[in-house]
Amino acid sequence: MTQKYGIIGFPLDHTFSPYIHNTAFNFLKINARYDKFEIPPISFEKDISRLKSENINGFNVTVPYKQKILPFLDEIEPIAKKVGAVNTIKKLSKNYWKGYNTDLYGFIQPLRGYLSEIKNVLIIGAGGAAKAACFSLLSEKKEIELTIVNRTIENADKLRTSLIDSFKNIITTHSLLQMEIIQMQYDLIVNTTNVGMGKLSLQIPLGVSGLVHKNSVVYDLIYNPEETLFLQSVSNKNIIRINGLQMLIGQAKKSFSIWTDKEYPYQILDENNFYKSEF
Ligand code: NAP
């Protein structure tokens, strides 16, 4: 019987996940399919209960359900429980779902070569992706000093509180407005907001060209568009710029292994195809 996998979220127009997983299932000759299950917020609970009774082997969870899905899980891996968000679910037996957070793994992958030089970090945003980014960074490196800047300062403060429960690092928070007078330079700046994609594709979350030095890394978790205005805004600086594609592939690889107990066949992905293909 064909195994069933997929992704739940809303909206799901621009996801590359079906391409990433179906390409690997085909390559490894696994009898499985990965589909989009777009679930509107109004019918979330009803649709999730229906999904639970269906024969789904596993699925990814994306915006806006990474936290909302938690009450439907029967088990959560400890780190995902700490982060309070899940992006991967595996059905372990009939009606028994276990949740994982593979964003933590995906986030850090493109930074591996730079981590030794990174100490001062600016995180823009304080939602689910920001939390995963902070947990991932602070678990990886003790010496990091973190600044979180967010439109809603209360959400940045909430994120800080959840982090200081687990880490001893220096963590500061600012609103976007307060950030205008800060003259610090950061080794790593990460945009974790959705400013730069979809309806917000003509905006940037924060002007950062005065906040970088010649060895800074600027990382935008958005992968579609390939180059956001945020990344473009520092293109004249000759610094390292990373979009969200490596994170997306990293988290997908880890989800694939959780579901299939097999290594993702990384060599099959031609990243240039992502932006050429229609999904
Ligand atoms: P979320 O929990 O809804 O958080 C959204 C964040 O963006 C909040 O900090 C919010 O600020 C801020 N924000 C939203 N609209 C804004 C605006 N108009 N101006 C300023 N700030 C705004 O969403 P999420 O799950 O963290 O996802 C955020 C982004 O990360 C998305 O673009 C998603 O695609 C990306 N992501 C990428 C990957 C990957 O694999 N590459 C994985 C996960 C997420 P407030 O607190 O003020 O509302």
mmCIF file of C-alpha atoms and ligand atoms in Angstrom:
data_model
loop_
_atom_site.group_PDB
_atom_site.id
_atom_site.type_symbol
_atom_site.label_atom_id
_atom_site.label_comp_id
_atom_site.label_asym_id
_atom_site.label_seq_id
_atom_site.Cartn_x
_atom_site.Cartn_y
_atom_site.Cartn_z
ATOM 1 C CA MET A 1 0.000 0.000 0.000
ATOM 2 C CA THR A 2 1.208 3.493 -0.801
ATOM 3 C CA GLN A 3 2.396 5.335 2.316
ATOM 4 C CA LYS A 4 0.903 8.781 2.786
ATOM 5 C CA TYR A 5 2.823 11.864 3.887
ATOM 6 C CA GLY A 6 2.150 15.566 3.529
ATOM 7 C CA ILE A 7 2.170 19.047 4.929
ATOM 8 C CA ILE A 8 -0.534 20.945 6.788
ATOM 9 C CA GLY A 9 -0.650 24.742 6.891
ATOM 10 C CA PHE A 10 -2.468 27.755 5.544
ATOM 11 C CA PRO A 11 -1.863 28.988 2.928
ATOM 12 C CA LEU A 12 0.332 26.414 1.183
ATOM 13 C CA ASP A 13 0.745 27.998 -2.268
ATOM 14 C CA HIS A 14 4.510 28.388 -2.201
ATOM 15 C CA THR A 15 5.756 25.277 -0.419
ATOM 16 C CA PHE A 16 8.666 23.321 -1.954
ATOM 17 C CA SER A 17 8.166 20.381 0.450
ATOM 18 C CA PRO A 18 6.174 18.089 -1.922
ATOM 19 C CA TYR A 19 8.965 18.435 -4.490
ATOM 20 C CA ILE A 20 11.697 17.694 -1.919
ATOM 21 C CA HIS A 21 10.015 14.568 -0.528
ATOM 22 C CA ASN A 22 8.450 13.109 -3.682
ATOM 23 C CA THR A 23 11.796 13.403 -5.506
ATOM 24 C CA ALA A 24 13.441 11.344 -2.753
ATOM 25 C CA PHE A 25 10.635 8.754 -2.595
ATOM 26 C CA ASN A 26 10.976 8.255 -6.367
ATOM 27 C CA PHE A 27 14.762 8.083 -6.249
ATOM 28 C CA LEU A 28 14.805 5.500 -3.429
ATOM 29 C CA LYS A 29 11.839 3.635 -4.957
ATOM 30 C CA ILE A 30 9.786 4.018 -1.782
ATOM 31 C CA ASN A 31 6.090 3.500 -2.418
ATOM 32 C CA ALA A 32 4.972 6.777 -0.846
ATOM 33 C CA ARG A 33 3.409 10.144 -1.749
ATOM 34 C CA TYR A 34 3.687 13.563 -0.152
ATOM 35 C CA ASP A 35 0.763 15.962 -0.651
ATOM 36 C CA LYS A 36 -0.408 19.359 0.475
ATOM 37 C CA PHE A 37 -3.237 19.371 3.019
ATOM 38 C CA GLU A 38 -4.304 22.994 3.163
ATOM 39 C CA ILE A 39 -6.398 23.475 6.303
ATOM 40 C CA PRO A 40 -8.207 26.784 6.840
ATOM 41 C CA PRO A 41 -8.069 28.017 10.467
ATOM 42 C CA ILE A 42 -11.857 27.829 10.793
ATOM 43 C CA SER A 43 -11.933 24.027 10.353
ATOM 44 C CA PHE A 44 -8.551 23.232 11.992
ATOM 45 C CA GLU A 45 -9.842 21.088 14.853
ATOM 46 C CA LYS A 46 -12.322 19.156 12.719
ATOM 47 C CA ASP A 47 -9.776 18.528 9.944
ATOM 48 C CA ILE A 48 -7.046 17.407 12.353
ATOM 49 C CA SER A 49 -9.419 14.944 14.053
ATOM 50 C CA ARG A 50 -10.315 13.566 10.619
ATOM 51 C CA LEU A 51 -6.622 13.316 9.675
ATOM 52 C CA LYS A 52 -5.947 11.371 12.856
ATOM 53 C CA SER A 53 -8.455 8.699 11.932
ATOM 54 C CA GLU A 54 -7.071 8.437 8.385
ATOM 55 C CA ASN A 55 -4.187 6.333 7.241
ATOM 56 C CA ILE A 56 -1.483 9.054 7.222
ATOM 57 C CA ASN A 57 2.044 7.880 8.057
ATOM 58 C CA GLY A 58 3.430 11.303 8.859
ATOM 59 C CA PHE A 59 3.292 14.970 7.993
ATOM 60 C CA ASN A 60 4.959 18.335 8.310
ATOM 61 C CA VAL A 61 3.324 21.264 10.038
ATOM 62 C CA THR A 62 3.864 24.826 8.923
ATOM 63 C CA VAL A 63 2.522 28.331 9.621
ATOM 64 C CA PRO A 64 0.192 28.890 11.497
ATOM 65 C CA TYR A 65 -0.144 25.488 13.203
ATOM 66 C CA LYS A 66 3.224 24.569 14.757
ATOM 67 C CA GLN A 67 1.915 25.365 18.244
ATOM 68 C CA LYS A 68 -1.774 24.723 17.687
ATOM 69 C CA ILE A 69 -1.072 21.076 16.825
ATOM 70 C CA LEU A 70 0.448 20.272 20.253
ATOM 71 C CA PRO A 71 -2.776 19.203 22.050
ATOM 72 C CA PHE A 72 -3.389 16.589 19.315
ATOM 73 C CA LEU A 73 -0.091 14.788 19.940
ATOM 74 C CA ASP A 74 0.356 11.713 22.123
ATOM 75 C CA GLU A 75 4.099 12.206 22.578
ATOM 76 C CA ILE A 76 6.538 15.065 21.924
ATOM 77 C CA GLU A 77 10.321 14.760 21.799
ATOM 78 C CA PRO A 78 11.818 16.667 24.785
ATOM 79 C CA ILE A 79 13.500 19.502 22.824
ATOM 80 C CA ALA A 80 10.337 20.188 20.793
ATOM 81 C CA LYS A 81 8.403 20.289 24.054
ATOM 82 C CA LYS A 82 10.831 22.899 25.404
ATOM 83 C CA VAL A 83 10.565 24.993 22.231
ATOM 84 C CA GLY A 84 6.777 24.566 22.312
ATOM 85 C CA ALA A 85 6.518 23.952 18.571
ATOM 86 C CA VAL A 86 6.437 20.922 16.297
ATOM 87 C CA ASN A 87 6.948 20.776 12.545
ATOM 88 C CA THR A 88 7.084 16.996 11.994
ATOM 89 C CA ILE A 89 4.681 14.273 13.059
ATOM 90 C CA LYS A 90 5.056 10.532 12.750
ATOM 91 C CA LYS A 91 2.269 8.058 13.325
ATOM 92 C CA LEU A 92 3.806 5.414 15.581
ATOM 93 C CA SER A 93 0.706 3.228 15.810
ATOM 94 C CA LYS A 94 -3.036 3.542 15.264
ATOM 95 C CA ASN A 95 -4.157 6.965 16.548
ATOM 96 C CA TYR A 96 -0.737 7.621 18.160
ATOM 97 C CA TRP A 97 1.149 10.680 16.907
ATOM 98 C CA LYS A 98 4.650 11.718 17.985
ATOM 99 C CA GLY A 99 5.860 15.277 17.308
ATOM 100 C CA TYR A 100 9.383 16.511 16.530
ATOM 101 C CA ASN A 101 10.991 19.860 15.733
ATOM 102 C CA THR A 102 13.390 19.482 12.807
ATOM 103 C CA ASP A 103 13.563 23.285 12.234
ATOM 104 C CA LEU A 104 16.175 23.375 15.019
ATOM 105 C CA TYR A 105 18.440 21.136 12.953
ATOM 106 C CA GLY A 106 17.639 22.866 9.649
ATOM 107 C CA PHE A 107 18.305 26.361 10.995
ATOM 108 C CA ILE A 108 21.871 25.685 12.083
ATOM 109 C CA GLN A 109 23.025 23.785 8.974
ATOM 110 C CA PRO A 110 24.012 26.782 6.776
ATOM 111 C CA LEU A 111 25.787 28.438 9.743
ATOM 112 C CA ARG A 112 28.068 25.503 10.557
ATOM 113 C CA GLY A 113 31.079 26.970 8.751
ATOM 114 C CA TYR A 114 30.745 30.375 10.480
ATOM 115 C CA LEU A 115 29.781 29.505 14.057
ATOM 116 C CA SER A 116 33.289 29.804 15.492
ATOM 117 C CA GLU A 117 33.347 33.536 14.557
ATOM 118 C CA ILE A 118 29.816 34.316 15.730
ATOM 119 C CA LYS A 119 29.287 35.941 19.130
ATOM 120 C CA ASN A 120 26.890 38.896 18.841
ATOM 121 C CA VAL A 121 23.622 37.919 17.241
ATOM 122 C CA LEU A 122 20.593 39.990 16.291
ATOM 123 C CA ILE A 123 17.343 38.075 15.817
ATOM 124 C CA ILE A 124 14.550 40.019 14.101
ATOM 125 C CA GLY A 125 11.164 38.600 15.087
ATOM 126 C CA ALA A 126 9.855 36.691 18.074
ATOM 127 C CA GLY A 127 7.459 34.073 16.652
ATOM 128 C CA GLY A 128 7.858 30.319 16.268
ATOM 129 C CA ALA A 129 10.769 30.493 13.823
ATOM 130 C CA ALA A 130 12.606 32.966 16.078
ATOM 131 C CA LYS A 131 12.207 30.611 18.998
ATOM 132 C CA ALA A 132 13.581 27.671 17.019
ATOM 133 C CA ALA A 133 16.497 29.855 15.796
ATOM 134 C CA CYS A 134 17.340 31.018 19.340
ATOM 135 C CA PHE A 135 17.152 27.503 20.813
ATOM 136 C CA SER A 136 19.247 26.121 18.013
ATOM 137 C CA LEU A 137 21.957 28.808 18.339
ATOM 138 C CA LEU A 138 22.127 28.836 22.128
ATOM 139 C CA SER A 139 22.243 25.023 22.309
ATOM 140 C CA GLU A 140 25.075 25.050 19.786
ATOM 141 C CA LYS A 141 27.257 27.783 21.311
ATOM 142 C CA LYS A 142 27.496 28.986 24.923
ATOM 143 C CA GLU A 143 29.283 32.299 24.261
ATOM 144 C CA ILE A 144 26.538 33.885 22.176
ATOM 145 C CA GLU A 145 25.053 37.251 23.207
ATOM 146 C CA LEU A 146 21.595 37.622 21.793
ATOM 147 C CA THR A 147 19.506 40.671 20.950
ATOM 148 C CA ILE A 148 15.889 40.104 19.943
ATOM 149 C CA VAL A 149 14.088 42.911 18.117
ATOM 150 C CA ASN A 150 10.395 42.645 17.370
ATOM 151 C CA ARG A 151 7.467 44.807 16.267
ATOM 152 C CA THR A 152 5.621 43.831 19.461
ATOM 153 C CA ILE A 153 8.080 44.183 22.336
ATOM 154 C CA GLU A 154 5.893 42.044 24.646
ATOM 155 C CA ASN A 155 6.419 39.054 22.337
ATOM 156 C CA ALA A 156 10.194 39.622 22.363
ATOM 157 C CA ASP A 157 10.095 39.730 26.172
ATOM 158 C CA LYS A 158 8.052 36.515 26.272
ATOM 159 C CA LEU A 159 10.606 34.810 24.059
ATOM 160 C CA ARG A 160 13.436 36.068 26.289
ATOM 161 C CA THR A 161 11.683 34.687 29.377
ATOM 162 C CA SER A 162 11.277 31.267 27.776
ATOM 163 C CA LEU A 163 14.972 31.250 26.810
ATOM 164 C CA ILE A 164 16.394 32.265 30.181
ATOM 165 C CA ASP A 165 14.633 29.255 31.676
ATOM 166 C CA SER A 166 17.039 27.069 29.694
ATOM 167 C CA PHE A 167 20.131 29.217 28.946
ATOM 168 C CA LYS A 168 22.449 31.544 30.902
ATOM 169 C CA ASN A 169 23.378 33.793 27.948
ATOM 170 C CA ILE A 170 23.003 37.570 27.910
ATOM 171 C CA ILE A 171 19.705 38.221 26.101
ATOM 172 C CA THR A 172 18.422 41.746 25.388
ATOM 173 C CA THR A 173 15.139 42.800 23.760
ATOM 174 C CA HIS A 174 14.165 45.914 21.784
ATOM 175 C CA SER A 175 11.199 47.145 19.791
ATOM 176 C CA LEU A 176 11.782 48.029 16.128
ATOM 177 C CA LEU A 177 11.555 51.699 17.086
ATOM 178 C CA GLN A 178 14.183 51.412 19.850
ATOM 179 C CA MET A 179 16.490 49.671 17.392
ATOM 180 C CA GLU A 180 16.799 52.849 15.309
ATOM 181 C CA ILE A 181 19.194 54.379 17.851
ATOM 182 C CA ILE A 182 21.345 51.275 18.413
ATOM 183 C CA GLN A 183 24.795 51.528 16.814
ATOM 184 C CA MET A 184 26.090 48.066 17.526
ATOM 185 C CA GLN A 185 27.560 45.732 14.898
ATOM 186 C CA TYR A 186 26.500 42.098 14.833
ATOM 187 C CA ASP A 187 28.322 38.972 13.652
ATOM 188 C CA LEU A 188 25.022 37.404 12.651
ATOM 189 C CA ILE A 189 21.678 39.020 11.815
ATOM 190 C CA VAL A 190 18.667 36.780 11.173
ATOM 191 C CA ASN A 191 15.292 37.782 9.793
ATOM 192 C CA THR A 192 12.759 35.345 11.221
ATOM 193 C CA THR A 193 9.674 37.454 10.409
ATOM 194 C CA ASN A 194 7.474 36.979 7.364
ATOM 195 C CA VAL A 195 8.284 40.518 6.212
ATOM 196 C CA GLY A 196 9.716 40.019 2.730
ATOM 197 C CA MET A 197 7.365 37.317 1.458
ATOM 198 C CA GLY A 198 3.863 37.169 -0.010
ATOM 199 C CA LYS A 199 1.938 40.400 0.549
ATOM 200 C CA LEU A 200 4.932 41.795 2.454
ATOM 201 C CA SER A 201 7.450 41.092 -0.326
ATOM 202 C CA LEU A 202 8.107 44.803 -0.941
ATOM 203 C CA GLN A 203 9.040 45.507 2.670
ATOM 204 C CA ILE A 204 12.065 44.917 4.875
ATOM 205 C CA PRO A 205 11.731 44.112 8.594
ATOM 206 C CA LEU A 206 14.588 46.436 9.652
ATOM 207 C CA GLY A 207 17.355 48.392 7.889
ATOM 208 C CA VAL A 208 20.556 46.608 8.900
ATOM 209 C CA SER A 209 23.241 48.038 6.628
ATOM 210 C CA GLY A 210 24.598 50.109 9.581
ATOM 211 C CA LEU A 211 24.615 47.055 11.868
ATOM 212 C CA VAL A 212 27.040 44.845 9.934
ATOM 213 C CA HIS A 213 30.835 44.586 9.750
ATOM 214 C CA LYS A 214 32.900 43.083 6.942
ATOM 215 C CA ASN A 215 32.632 39.514 8.294
ATOM 216 C CA SER A 216 28.966 39.581 9.278
ATOM 217 C CA VAL A 217 26.551 36.903 8.142
ATOM 218 C CA VAL A 218 23.034 38.054 7.178
ATOM 219 C CA TYR A 219 20.476 35.241 7.107
ATOM 220 C CA ASP A 220 16.845 35.460 6.001
ATOM 221 C CA LEU A 221 14.671 32.426 6.808
ATOM 222 C CA ILE A 222 12.476 33.263 3.820
ATOM 223 C CA TYR A 223 13.323 31.166 0.746
ATOM 224 C CA ASN A 224 10.632 32.408 -1.625
ATOM 225 C CA PRO A 225 11.496 34.896 -3.090
ATOM 226 C CA GLU A 226 15.035 33.621 -3.429
ATOM 227 C CA GLU A 227 16.492 37.026 -2.567
ATOM 228 C CA THR A 228 14.321 39.213 -0.326
ATOM 229 C CA LEU A 229 14.658 43.001 -0.221
ATOM 230 C CA PHE A 230 16.274 42.445 3.189
ATOM 231 C CA LEU A 231 19.111 40.387 1.645
ATOM 232 C CA GLN A 232 19.321 42.811 -1.288
ATOM 233 C CA SER A 233 19.725 45.715 1.146
ATOM 234 C CA VAL A 234 23.201 44.449 2.132
ATOM 235 C CA SER A 235 24.241 43.153 -1.294
ATOM 236 C CA ASN A 236 26.771 45.998 -1.748
ATOM 237 C CA LYS A 237 28.582 45.048 1.464
ATOM 238 C CA ASN A 238 30.285 41.934 0.130
ATOM 239 C CA ILE A 239 29.260 39.939 3.191
ATOM 240 C CA ILE A 240 27.845 36.429 3.514
ATOM 241 C CA ARG A 241 24.118 36.306 2.752
ATOM 242 C CA ILE A 242 22.019 33.188 3.232
ATOM 243 C CA ASN A 243 18.364 32.608 2.353
ATOM 244 C CA GLY A 244 16.007 30.031 3.905
ATOM 245 C CA LEU A 245 16.454 27.266 1.331
ATOM 246 C CA GLN A 246 19.215 25.401 3.195
ATOM 247 C CA MET A 247 17.119 25.493 6.353
ATOM 248 C CA LEU A 248 14.126 24.159 4.447
ATOM 249 C CA ILE A 249 16.189 21.333 2.964
ATOM 250 C CA GLY A 250 17.853 20.616 6.326
ATOM 251 C CA GLN A 251 14.579 20.278 8.190
ATOM 252 C CA ALA A 252 13.134 18.169 5.348
ATOM 253 C CA LYS A 253 16.128 15.792 5.425
ATOM 254 C CA LYS A 254 15.630 15.233 9.128
ATOM 255 C CA SER A 255 11.852 14.710 8.736
ATOM 256 C CA PHE A 256 12.512 12.224 5.931
ATOM 257 C CA SER A 257 14.851 10.185 8.179
ATOM 258 C CA ILE A 258 12.341 10.211 11.046
ATOM 259 C CA TRP A 259 9.636 8.850 8.735
ATOM 260 C CA THR A 260 11.614 6.356 6.672
ATOM 261 C CA ASP A 261 14.674 5.507 8.838
ATOM 262 C CA LYS A 262 16.716 6.298 5.715
ATOM 263 C CA GLU A 263 19.206 9.074 4.921
ATOM 264 C CA TYR A 264 17.845 11.700 2.556
ATOM 265 C CA PRO A 265 19.617 11.250 -0.824
ATOM 266 C CA TYR A 266 20.991 14.783 -0.750
ATOM 267 C CA GLN A 267 22.799 14.473 -4.084
ATOM 268 C CA ILE A 268 19.506 14.370 -6.010
ATOM 269 C CA LEU A 269 18.569 17.965 -5.255
ATOM 270 C CA ASP A 270 19.643 20.573 -7.746
ATOM 271 C CA GLU A 271 18.957 23.796 -5.892
ATOM 272 C CA ASN A 272 18.748 25.781 -9.118
ATOM 273 C CA ASN A 273 15.641 23.772 -9.987
ATOM 274 C CA PHE A 274 13.723 25.094 -6.992
ATOM 275 C CA TYR A 275 13.293 28.519 -8.492
ATOM 276 C CA LYS A 276 12.723 27.305 -12.054
ATOM 277 C CA SER A 277 10.059 24.678 -11.401
ATOM 278 C CA GLU A 278 6.331 25.028 -10.970
ATOM 279 C CA PHE A 279 5.099 23.223 -7.875
HETATM 280 P P1 NAP B 1 4.979 33.594 13.413
HETATM 281 O O1 NAP B 1 5.119 32.719 14.606
HETATM 282 O O2 NAP B 1 3.628 34.024 12.962
HETATM 283 O O3 NAP B 1 5.869 34.928 13.722
HETATM 284 C C1 NAP B 1 5.867 36.021 12.845
HETATM 285 C C2 NAP B 1 6.871 37.090 13.282
HETATM 286 O O4 NAP B 1 6.906 38.097 12.264
HETATM 287 C C3 NAP B 1 6.522 37.810 14.580
HETATM 288 O O5 NAP B 1 7.699 38.206 15.231
HETATM 289 C C4 NAP B 1 5.754 39.053 14.075
HETATM 290 O O6 NAP B 1 5.824 40.159 14.942
HETATM 291 C C5 NAP B 1 6.551 39.374 12.819
HETATM 292 N N1 NAP B 1 5.766 40.117 11.848
HETATM 293 C C6 NAP B 1 4.713 39.647 11.129
HETATM 294 N N2 NAP B 1 4.256 40.625 10.312
HETATM 295 C C7 NAP B 1 5.016 41.733 10.550
HETATM 296 C C8 NAP B 1 5.038 43.040 10.020
HETATM 297 N N3 NAP B 1 4.165 43.438 9.089
HETATM 298 N N4 NAP B 1 5.985 43.917 10.478
HETATM 299 C C9 NAP B 1 6.880 43.514 11.405
HETATM 300 N N5 NAP B 1 6.915 42.274 11.942
HETATM 301 C C10 NAP B 1 5.994 41.387 11.529
HETATM 302 O O7 NAP B 1 5.653 32.945 12.129
HETATM 303 P P2 NAP B 1 6.917 31.934 12.106
HETATM 304 O O8 NAP B 1 6.450 30.534 12.188
HETATM 305 O O9 NAP B 1 7.881 32.413 13.126
HETATM 306 O O10 NAP B 1 7.483 32.137 10.609
HETATM 307 C C11 NAP B 1 8.124 33.335 10.256
HETATM 308 C C12 NAP B 1 8.876 33.224 8.953
HETATM 309 O O11 NAP B 1 9.897 32.221 9.009
HETATM 310 C C13 NAP B 1 8.008 32.873 7.743
HETATM 311 O O12 NAP B 1 8.402 33.718 6.693
HETATM 312 C C14 NAP B 1 8.377 31.442 7.428
HETATM 313 O O13 NAP B 1 8.246 31.155 6.054
HETATM 314 C C15 NAP B 1 9.846 31.430 7.837
HETATM 315 N N6 NAP B 1 10.309 30.056 8.127
HETATM 316 C C16 NAP B 1 11.166 29.477 7.251
HETATM 317 C C17 NAP B 1 11.608 28.179 7.487
HETATM 318 C C18 NAP B 1 12.574 27.531 6.526
HETATM 319 O O14 NAP B 1 12.686 26.290 6.541
HETATM 320 N N7 NAP B 1 13.297 28.273 5.740
HETATM 321 C C19 NAP B 1 11.151 27.457 8.601
HETATM 322 C C20 NAP B 1 10.270 28.095 9.483
HETATM 323 C C21 NAP B 1 9.840 29.396 9.224
HETATM 324 P P3 NAP B 1 4.715 40.406 16.109
HETATM 325 O O15 NAP B 1 5.160 39.612 17.292
HETATM 326 O O16 NAP B 1 4.770 41.870 16.317
HETATM 327 O O17 NAP B 1 3.391 39.951 15.547
#
